Coordinates of C-alpha atoms in Angstrom, one line a residue:
M1142 CA -207.0 88.9 38.6
N1143 CA -203.8 87.1 39.4
K1144 CA -203.7 85.3 42.8
F1145 CA -200.7 86.0 45.0
W1146 CA -200.9 82.5 46.5
N1147 CA -201.1 78.9 45.4
W1148 CA -202.0 76.0 47.7
V1149 CA -200.2 72.7 46.9
R1150 CA -200.1 69.3 48.5
N1151 CA -196.7 67.9 49.1
E1152 CA -196.8 64.4 47.6
D1153 CA -194.1 63.1 49.8
T1154 CA -195.4 64.2 53.2
G1155 CA -199.0 65.0 52.5
A1156 CA -198.6 68.4 54.2
T1157 CA -200.3 71.5 52.9
E1158 CA -197.9 74.1 51.4
L1159 CA -198.6 77.8 50.5
I1160 CA -196.7 79.6 47.9
F1161 CA -196.6 83.2 49.2
N1162 CA -195.2 85.4 46.5
G1163 CA -195.6 89.2 46.0
P1164 CA -196.0 92.5 47.7
I1165 CA -198.1 93.0 50.8
S1166 CA -201.0 95.5 50.7
E1167 CA -204.1 96.4 52.6
D1168 CA -206.0 96.7 49.3
T1169 CA -205.4 95.2 45.9
W1170 CA -204.7 97.8 43.2
F1171 CA -203.2 95.6 40.4
G1172 CA -204.5 92.1 41.3
D1173 CA -201.2 90.6 42.5
E1174 CA -200.9 92.0 46.0
I1175 CA -201.1 89.9 49.2
T1176 CA -204.1 91.3 51.2
P1177 CA -205.2 90.2 54.7
A1178 CA -208.9 90.0 53.7
M1179 CA -208.3 87.5 50.9
F1180 CA -205.7 85.6 52.9
R1181 CA -207.9 85.1 56.0
N1182 CA -210.6 83.3 54.1
E1183 CA -208.1 81.0 52.4
L1184 CA -206.2 80.2 55.6
S1185 CA -209.4 79.3 57.4
K1186 CA -209.9 76.4 55.0
V1187 CA -206.6 74.8 56.0
S1188 CA -206.1 72.7 59.1
G1189 CA -203.1 70.9 60.5
D1190 CA -199.4 71.7 59.8
L1191 CA -198.7 74.3 57.2
T1192 CA -195.5 75.2 55.2
V1193 CA -195.3 78.7 53.8
W1194 CA -192.8 79.4 50.9
L1195 CA -192.1 83.1 51.3
N1196 CA -190.8 85.5 48.7
S1197 CA -191.8 89.1 49.1
P1198 CA -190.3 92.6 49.0
G1199 CA -192.6 93.8 51.8
G1200 CA -195.3 96.5 51.7
D1201 CA -198.0 97.8 54.1
V1202 CA -196.9 97.4 57.8
F1203 CA -200.4 96.9 59.2
A1204 CA -201.4 94.3 56.5
A1205 CA -198.2 92.4 57.4
S1206 CA -199.1 92.6 61.0
Q1207 CA -202.5 91.0 60.3
I1208 CA -201.0 88.2 58.3
Y1209 CA -198.3 87.6 61.0
T1210 CA -201.1 87.3 63.6
M1211 CA -203.1 84.9 61.4
L1212 CA -200.2 82.6 61.0
R1213 CA -199.3 82.7 64.7
S1214 CA -202.9 81.8 65.5
H1215 CA -203.1 78.9 63.1
K1216 CA -203.9 75.6 64.7
G1217 CA -201.0 73.5 63.6
K1218 CA -197.3 73.9 63.2
V1219 CA -196.3 76.7 60.8
T1220 CA -193.0 76.4 59.0
V1221 CA -191.9 79.4 57.0
K1222 CA -189.3 78.8 54.2
I1223 CA -187.7 81.9 52.7
D1224 CA -186.8 80.7 49.2
G1225 CA -186.0 84.2 47.7
I1226 CA -186.3 87.3 49.8
A1227 CA -188.2 88.3 52.9
A1228 CA -187.6 92.1 53.0
S1229 CA -189.2 94.8 55.0
A1230 CA -192.8 93.9 56.0
A1231 CA -192.3 90.4 54.7
S1232 CA -189.5 89.8 57.2
V1233 CA -192.2 90.4 59.9
V1234 CA -194.3 87.6 58.3
A1235 CA -191.2 85.4 58.4
M1236 CA -191.1 85.8 62.2
A1237 CA -194.5 84.1 62.4
G1238 CA -193.1 80.6 61.8
D1239 CA -192.9 78.1 64.6
E1240 CA -189.8 77.2 62.5
T1241 CA -188.3 79.6 60.0
L1242 CA -185.9 78.4 57.5
I1243 CA -184.1 80.2 54.6
A1244 CA -182.5 79.0 51.4
P1245 CA -178.7 79.3 51.2
T1246 CA -179.2 81.9 48.5
G1247 CA -182.0 83.7 50.3
M1248 CA -181.9 87.2 51.9
L1249 CA -183.7 88.9 54.8
M1250 CA -183.8 92.7 55.1
I1251 CA -185.0 94.8 58.0
H1252 CA -185.2 98.6 58.1
N1253 CA -187.2 101.5 59.6
P1254 CA -190.8 102.0 58.6
S1255 CA -191.7 104.9 56.3
T1256 CA -194.8 106.8 55.2
V1257 CA -196.0 109.6 52.9
A1258 CA -197.5 112.5 54.9
F1259 CA -198.5 116.1 54.1
G1260 CA -199.9 119.0 56.1
N1261 CA -198.7 121.5 58.7
K1262 CA -195.9 121.2 61.3
K1263 CA -198.2 119.5 63.8
A1264 CA -199.2 116.9 61.2
M1265 CA -195.5 116.2 60.4
Q1266 CA -194.8 115.7 64.1
K1267 CA -197.7 113.3 64.5
A1268 CA -196.3 111.3 61.6
I1269 CA -192.9 111.1 63.2
E1270 CA -194.5 109.9 66.5
L1271 CA -196.5 107.3 64.7
L1272 CA -193.4 106.0 62.9
D1273 CA -191.6 105.7 66.2
E1274 CA -194.4 103.6 67.7
V1275 CA -194.7 101.4 64.6
K1276 CA -190.9 100.7 64.8
E1277 CA -191.3 99.6 68.4
S1278 CA -194.2 97.2 67.4
I1279 CA -192.0 95.7 64.6
I1280 CA -189.1 95.2 67.0
N1281 CA -191.5 93.1 69.2
A1282 CA -191.7 90.5 66.4
Y1283 CA -187.9 90.3 65.9
E1284 CA -187.2 90.3 69.6
E1285 CA -189.6 87.4 70.3
K1286 CA -188.1 85.3 67.5
S1287 CA -184.4 86.0 68.0
G1288 CA -183.9 87.0 71.7
L1289 CA -181.8 89.9 70.5
S1290 CA -181.8 93.1 72.5
R1291 CA -184.2 95.8 71.4
S1292 CA -181.3 98.3 71.1
K1293 CA -179.4 96.0 68.7
I1294 CA -182.5 95.4 66.6
A1295 CA -183.2 99.1 66.5
R1296 CA -179.6 99.8 65.3
M1297 CA -180.0 97.2 62.6
M1298 CA -183.2 98.8 61.4
D1299 CA -181.6 102.2 61.3
E1300 CA -178.8 100.8 59.1
E1301 CA -181.3 99.0 56.7
T1302 CA -179.6 95.7 57.3
W1303 CA -179.4 93.0 54.6
L1304 CA -178.7 89.5 55.9
N1305 CA -177.6 86.4 54.0
A1306 CA -178.7 83.0 55.2
K1307 CA -175.8 82.5 57.6
K1308 CA -176.0 85.9 59.2
A1309 CA -179.7 85.6 59.6
Q1310 CA -179.2 82.2 61.4
S1311 CA -176.4 83.5 63.6
L1312 CA -178.6 86.3 64.8
G1313 CA -181.5 83.9 65.5
L1314 CA -183.9 85.6 63.0
V1315 CA -184.2 82.2 61.3
D1316 CA -183.9 78.8 62.8
G1317 CA -182.0 77.1 60.1
I1318 CA -180.8 76.9 56.5
L1319 CA -182.6 74.8 54.0
F1320 CA -180.8 71.7 52.7
A1321 CA -178.2 71.9 55.5
S1322 CA -179.4 69.1 57.9
G1323 CA -178.1 68.6 61.4
Q1324 CA -177.1 72.2 62.0
P1325 CA -177.8 73.4 65.6
K1326 CA -179.3 76.8 66.0
P1327 CA -176.5 79.2 67.2
K1328 CA -177.2 81.2 70.3
P1329 CA -177.4 84.9 69.4
E1330 CA -174.4 87.0 70.6
E1331 CA -175.1 90.2 72.4
D1332 CA -172.8 93.2 72.3
P1333 CA -174.9 96.4 72.9
D1334 CA -172.0 98.8 73.1
E1335 CA -169.9 97.8 70.1
G1336 CA -170.6 96.8 66.5
D1337 CA -169.8 93.3 65.3
E1338 CA -169.6 91.4 62.1
D1339 CA -173.3 90.8 62.1
T1340 CA -174.1 94.5 61.9
P1341 CA -173.0 96.3 58.7
D1342 CA -170.1 98.8 59.0
E1343 CA -170.9 102.4 58.3
D1344 CA -168.7 102.7 55.3
E1345 CA -169.3 104.2 51.9
S1346 CA -168.5 101.0 50.0
K1347 CA -171.2 99.0 51.7
E1348 CA -173.7 101.9 51.3
D1349 CA -172.9 102.0 47.6
T1350 CA -173.6 98.2 47.4
L1351 CA -176.9 98.6 49.1
T1352 CA -178.1 101.5 47.0
A1353 CA -177.1 99.6 43.8
M1354 CA -179.4 96.7 44.7
S1355 CA -182.6 96.5 42.7
Y1356 CA -184.8 96.7 45.8
S1357 CA -184.8 100.1 47.5
R1358 CA -187.3 102.4 48.9
A1359 CA -186.7 105.0 46.1
A1360 CA -187.0 102.4 43.4
T1361 CA -190.1 100.9 44.9
M1362 CA -191.8 104.3 45.2
Q1363 CA -190.8 105.2 41.6
S1364 CA -192.2 101.9 40.3
L1365 CA -195.4 102.4 42.3
M1366 CA -195.9 105.9 41.0
Q1367 CA -195.5 104.7 37.4
K1368 CA -198.1 102.0 38.0
V1369 CA -200.5 104.4 39.6
S1370 CA -200.0 106.9 36.8
A1371 CA -200.8 104.2 34.2
E1372 CA -203.7 102.7 36.0
H1373 CA -205.4 105.8 37.2
K1374 CA -205.1 108.4 34.4
G1375 CA -207.2 111.4 35.2
T1376 CA -207.6 110.6 38.9
P1377 CA -207.4 113.8 41.0
V1378 CA -204.0 114.2 42.7
D1379 CA -205.5 114.5 46.2
Q1380 CA -207.2 111.1 45.8
L1381 CA -203.9 109.5 44.7
M1382 CA -202.1 111.1 47.7
S1383 CA -204.7 109.8 50.0
R1384 CA -204.1 106.2 48.8
L1385 CA -200.4 106.7 49.1
N1386 CA -200.6 108.0 52.6
L1387 CA -199.8 104.6 53.9
L1388 CA -197.3 103.2 56.4
K1389 CA -194.8 101.2 54.4
Y1390 CA -192.3 98.8 55.7

């Protein structure tokens, strides 16, 4: 089984560093997922200040919530450094840092939660209500970190917003950019009634750019289904659907 993490000791500072790389899941299917159960035991062995190097496309919303809470509860300063991408549920984990930094080439993405559901009309309505509540819980993490209004965060999630390092910093979702010393943290600008340059325009060219990126919900689901098909040949369809009936973010 491949471990999703790797603890290292910074030879210059003596601080403990965690390489946090991979998808986030409640259970491990393929041996490379980040799961709260495994992570909790590892984190309990570490005391003092901690640096987390984060690179993840996201995954299960409740698993991410657990990891977020573990990092927020850690006794010692937690510094999150996004060296690649913190997308979807991984962006929630990024909000756990007492200080969150991002590489100049890094990306942060936020969007609405999604799930797989089946059943009658009442079951579908329940799924919609659950997604609404999960979205509100996710907004809590972004709001606390950035100070942005809930309405603005909600709009950004509706648009599936991709943020480069400078935009993420200007919105207060990260505290600074790696390798750029001496930069003060800009105060987030609020404009609840009108769009601004920090929120993507609703134009077709930008939408085409987003859908062309390698990370998308459709591409992720297709990849997952291919893995499931290869790993679980002969498994009844209802059992597979039960495992896929997860809240993804």
